Amino acid sequence: MTAKKIGIAILFIVGAGVACAETPVSLVAGYTAEAARATPGFVPSAERGQSLFTRKWGVSQTMPSCATCHSDQPTAEGKHVVTSKRIAPLSPAVNPERFANSAKVEKWFRRNCQEVVGRECSAAEKADFIQFVSKGGRV
Amino acid sequence: MKSLIAILLIALSSAALADGHKLAVPANPKWQTECGSCHMAYPPQLLTAENWRQMMKGLDRHYGANATLDAKENAEILAFLERYAARDQKYSANTLRISDTAWFQRKHREVSDSAWSHAKVKSRANCIACHVTAERGDWSEHSIRMPDGRRWE
């Protein structure tokens, strides 16, 4: 096998690894890069993430804020306000399944932002949000 | 003799189905994940195929929530629901709510208003409040625990 072939093989292995296993850090980096294109010098903020999380948006009567279902502590278990189903903690600090798959993350931002915020969330908001929950809800 | 045993077995198994004891379906992670995030993944046997088709067409307004899927996932899950859907109209409701089907109403006719409105129940969507083993596919009456802790006898 030539060095070139080995190089290509390594690229494939690394690429496959990236495709199926994101981390909260890599997701924040991706959304930060996207946000920085609109706002040069954008830096994600756990404080802004927290206010996004607890703000009562006034769009949905049953689900005024993220915290309505997810509890006001991202490390705590939540409860769906309509069905009472338990919701596993959002914070990857206590629940490693969270923010590990970009398709899943995008799906839930799309649904829940429309539901609670009344529109899609921006890349900046997503970066802030993940920054906040990754720190276990501390700002 | 063999055919008699076969008939008996069929009769027994359909009786069990009618009683809602056995609502298990083969493992389907996609259905489990997508239909089981906000509420438990309700057994496909509890609505008709026509009801499920309507349901999967309207996920953008799913009981007040946005539950949209991409087209491929939607089609895959619908095929699974249709495959195990009920055929009897007693499992059908215009509202597409399982709790509005004739079967559900009859099965729960003795449940008191106070049980339904109990803090541990709150919603008819919350099956596991009383059917505590339902997520394992066990809906038998013996496994029911009412919100006050009593058995259902």
XYZ file of C-alpha atoms in Angstrom:
292
model
C 0.000 0.000 0.000
C 1.393 3.363 -0.949
C 1.560 6.264 1.467
C -1.155 8.005 -0.544
C -3.498 5.044 -0.183
C -2.846 4.864 3.549
C -3.574 8.575 3.811
C -6.897 8.165 2.008
C -7.811 5.221 4.247
C -7.083 7.284 7.358
C -9.188 10.143 5.994
C -12.109 7.752 5.513
C -11.814 6.366 9.047
C -11.606 9.834 10.592
C -14.452 11.080 8.392
C -16.708 8.193 9.401
C -15.949 8.859 13.057
C -16.947 12.516 12.728
C -20.124 11.720 10.798
C -21.675 9.501 13.445
C -20.408 10.904 16.713
C -20.650 14.580 17.457
C -19.953 15.951 20.883
C -21.443 18.981 22.622
C -18.120 20.733 22.009
C -18.091 19.964 18.276
C -21.734 21.048 17.953
C -21.056 24.355 19.711
C -18.044 24.847 17.418
C -20.161 24.194 14.329
C -22.959 26.564 15.346
C -20.402 29.165 16.448
C -18.723 29.072 13.040
C -22.119 29.459 11.368
C -23.095 32.348 13.664
C -19.751 34.066 13.105
C -20.510 34.351 9.404
C -23.427 36.676 10.235
C -21.849 38.191 13.362
C -18.041 38.290 13.055
C -16.354 37.571 16.375
C -19.396 35.735 17.797
C -18.594 33.946 21.066
C -21.148 31.528 22.575
C -22.528 32.532 25.963
C -23.981 30.276 28.659
C -25.711 33.333 30.156
C -27.606 34.009 26.941
C -28.315 30.270 26.713
C -29.832 30.364 30.169
C -32.148 33.243 29.344
C -33.194 31.441 26.157
C -33.957 28.383 28.283
C -35.962 30.082 31.034
C -37.613 32.921 29.099
C -41.386 32.779 28.857
C -41.884 33.469 25.177
C -45.643 33.775 25.330
C -46.139 31.901 22.059
C -47.557 28.640 23.386
C -49.953 28.706 26.312
C -49.167 25.167 27.378
C -45.431 25.402 26.725
C -44.368 28.985 27.450
C -40.683 28.107 27.966
C -38.159 25.297 27.495
C -38.108 24.934 31.267
C -41.846 24.134 31.300
C -41.074 20.558 30.284
C -37.319 20.271 30.857
C -37.435 21.681 34.442
C -35.445 24.810 35.205
C -32.310 22.740 35.856
C -30.868 21.084 32.734
C -29.270 18.436 34.960
C -32.656 17.431 36.376
C -35.245 15.125 34.889
C -38.114 16.891 33.145
C -41.762 16.041 32.654
C -43.851 16.644 29.534
C -46.453 19.193 30.548
C -49.261 17.591 28.522
C -48.602 13.854 28.732
C -46.611 13.698 32.005
C -43.990 11.489 30.342
C -40.619 11.760 32.047
C -37.912 13.461 30.014
C -34.296 12.475 30.599
C -32.021 15.358 31.658
C -30.877 17.671 28.853
C -27.409 18.255 30.174
C -24.670 16.098 28.649
C -22.857 16.544 31.978
C -25.280 13.994 33.467
C -26.725 12.382 30.336
C -24.095 11.415 27.750
C -26.767 10.617 25.129
C -27.525 14.330 24.779
C -25.943 16.426 22.016
C -24.178 13.455 20.462
C -26.014 13.357 17.136
C -26.455 16.427 14.949
C -29.548 15.136 13.124
C -31.323 14.548 16.424
C -30.228 17.926 17.769
C -31.446 19.718 14.623
C -34.768 17.884 14.708
C -35.535 18.903 18.275
C -34.372 22.498 17.828
C -36.617 22.739 14.757
C -39.683 21.328 16.512
C -39.257 22.906 19.911
C -38.117 26.342 18.758
C -41.172 26.588 16.515
C -43.342 25.417 19.374
C -41.954 27.581 22.166
C -40.179 30.485 20.461
C -42.542 30.641 17.508
C -39.775 30.444 14.894
C -36.629 28.505 14.098
C -33.693 29.257 16.384
C -30.571 30.863 14.945
C -27.161 29.220 14.936
C -26.098 31.741 17.592
C -28.984 30.736 19.854
C -28.197 27.052 19.383
C -24.544 27.616 20.290
C -25.562 29.567 23.408
C -28.090 26.937 24.401
C -25.693 23.989 24.136
C -23.027 25.996 25.927
C -25.451 26.536 28.799
C -26.689 22.963 29.169
C -23.175 21.520 28.713
C -22.039 23.428 31.761
C -24.769 21.678 33.711
C -26.882 24.813 33.847
C -24.186 26.915 35.495
C -23.367 30.227 33.873
C -57.495 -33.288 17.024
C -54.611 -31.166 15.793
C -56.964 -28.813 14.008
C -59.075 -28.539 17.152
C -55.993 -27.517 19.125
C -55.119 -25.003 16.425
C -58.601 -23.488 16.545
C -58.437 -23.331 20.338
C -55.042 -21.626 20.202
C -56.287 -19.053 17.702
C -59.383 -18.419 19.803
C -57.269 -18.014 22.935
C -54.778 -15.687 21.307
C -57.449 -13.457 19.791
C -59.244 -13.344 23.142
C -56.004 -12.165 24.703
C -55.692 -9.483 22.026
C -59.261 -8.343 22.551
C -58.501 -7.921 26.230
C -55.503 -5.800 25.441
C -53.196 -8.107 27.363
C -50.812 -8.626 24.508
C -50.086 -5.499 22.597
C -46.479 -6.299 21.902
C -44.957 -5.613 18.493
C -41.546 -6.576 17.144
C -38.846 -4.150 18.229
C -38.792 -1.102 15.991
C -36.297 1.497 17.230
C -37.485 4.182 14.815
C -41.108 3.915 15.912
C -40.041 3.658 19.552
C -37.875 6.780 19.328
C -40.077 8.965 17.160
C -43.452 8.039 18.644
C -42.191 7.544 22.181
C -40.473 10.831 23.025
C -43.361 12.955 24.278
C -45.675 10.090 25.183
C -45.219 6.344 25.313
C -45.170 4.744 21.869
C -48.804 3.693 21.651
C -49.388 0.200 20.268
C -50.267 0.227 16.537
C -53.090 -2.224 17.353
C -55.069 0.550 19.062
C -56.084 2.472 15.926
C -57.069 1.495 12.411
C -54.730 1.870 9.432
C -56.908 4.706 8.126
C -56.560 6.519 11.468
C -52.775 6.093 11.421
C -52.583 7.411 7.851
C -54.477 10.547 8.880
C -52.317 10.897 11.968
C -49.035 10.693 10.059
C -50.300 13.271 7.556
C -50.901 15.851 10.270
C -47.758 15.693 12.403
C -47.169 19.422 11.975
C -50.202 19.938 14.222
C -50.050 16.889 16.455
C -52.354 17.704 19.404
C -50.936 21.191 19.513
C -47.308 20.160 19.013
C -45.018 20.087 16.020
C -43.969 16.453 15.612
C -42.871 16.509 11.978
C -40.575 13.838 10.567
C -38.712 13.758 7.295
C -40.609 12.053 4.471
C -38.559 8.837 4.582
C -38.955 8.323 8.328
C -42.641 9.157 8.117
C -43.181 6.518 5.407
C -41.197 3.869 7.293
C -43.093 4.410 10.518
C -46.457 4.529 8.772
C -45.740 1.181 7.099
C -45.048 -0.324 10.522
C -48.230 1.166 12.012
C -50.351 -0.022 9.083
C -48.938 -3.505 9.345
C -50.098 -3.980 12.934
C -53.112 -1.663 12.855
C -56.538 -2.724 14.106
C -59.132 -3.890 11.592
C -62.170 -3.563 13.825
C -63.944 -0.197 13.766
C -64.227 -0.201 17.541
C -60.579 0.888 17.407
C -61.350 3.879 15.208
C -62.004 7.505 16.187
C -62.649 10.582 14.057
C -60.507 12.598 16.450
C -57.670 10.069 15.972
C -57.423 9.852 19.743
C -57.136 6.294 21.050
C -59.030 7.478 24.138
C -62.033 8.322 21.918
C -62.362 4.847 20.410
C -65.331 2.714 21.436
C -62.906 0.062 22.670
C -61.062 2.462 24.987
C -64.271 3.967 26.331
C -65.708 0.558 27.167
C -62.467 -0.655 28.760
C -62.234 2.411 30.993
C -65.937 2.860 31.762
C -65.413 2.091 35.446
C -62.525 4.497 35.938
C -63.680 7.366 38.145
C -63.306 11.043 37.309
C -61.147 11.458 40.389
C -58.715 8.804 39.095
C -58.458 10.553 35.722
C -57.828 13.943 37.276
C -55.367 12.618 39.888
C -52.040 14.466 39.902
C -50.220 11.270 38.916
C -52.464 10.784 35.871
C -53.778 14.117 34.566
C -54.112 12.941 30.963
C -55.559 9.934 29.177
C -52.320 10.009 27.199
C -50.485 8.972 30.355
C -51.131 5.196 30.108
C -48.210 4.214 32.311
C -49.633 6.120 35.275
C -51.812 3.048 35.927
C -50.594 0.494 33.366
C -47.218 0.560 35.064
C -45.751 -2.260 32.959
C -47.198 -1.115 29.611
C -43.873 -0.031 28.195
C -42.779 -3.662 28.451
C -45.900 -4.680 26.518
C -47.766 -5.927 29.607
C -51.216 -4.335 29.754
C -52.846 -7.042 31.874
C -55.337 -5.990 34.526
C -53.225 -7.695 37.193
C -50.431 -5.224 36.524
C -52.599 -2.149 36.926
C -51.826 0.089 39.894
C -54.296 2.901 40.418
C -52.868 6.300 41.413
C -53.751 5.632 45.065
C -51.611 2.485 44.907
C -54.489 0.016 44.836
C -54.800 -2.833 42.396
C -57.594 -2.856 39.836
C -59.966 -5.582 40.945
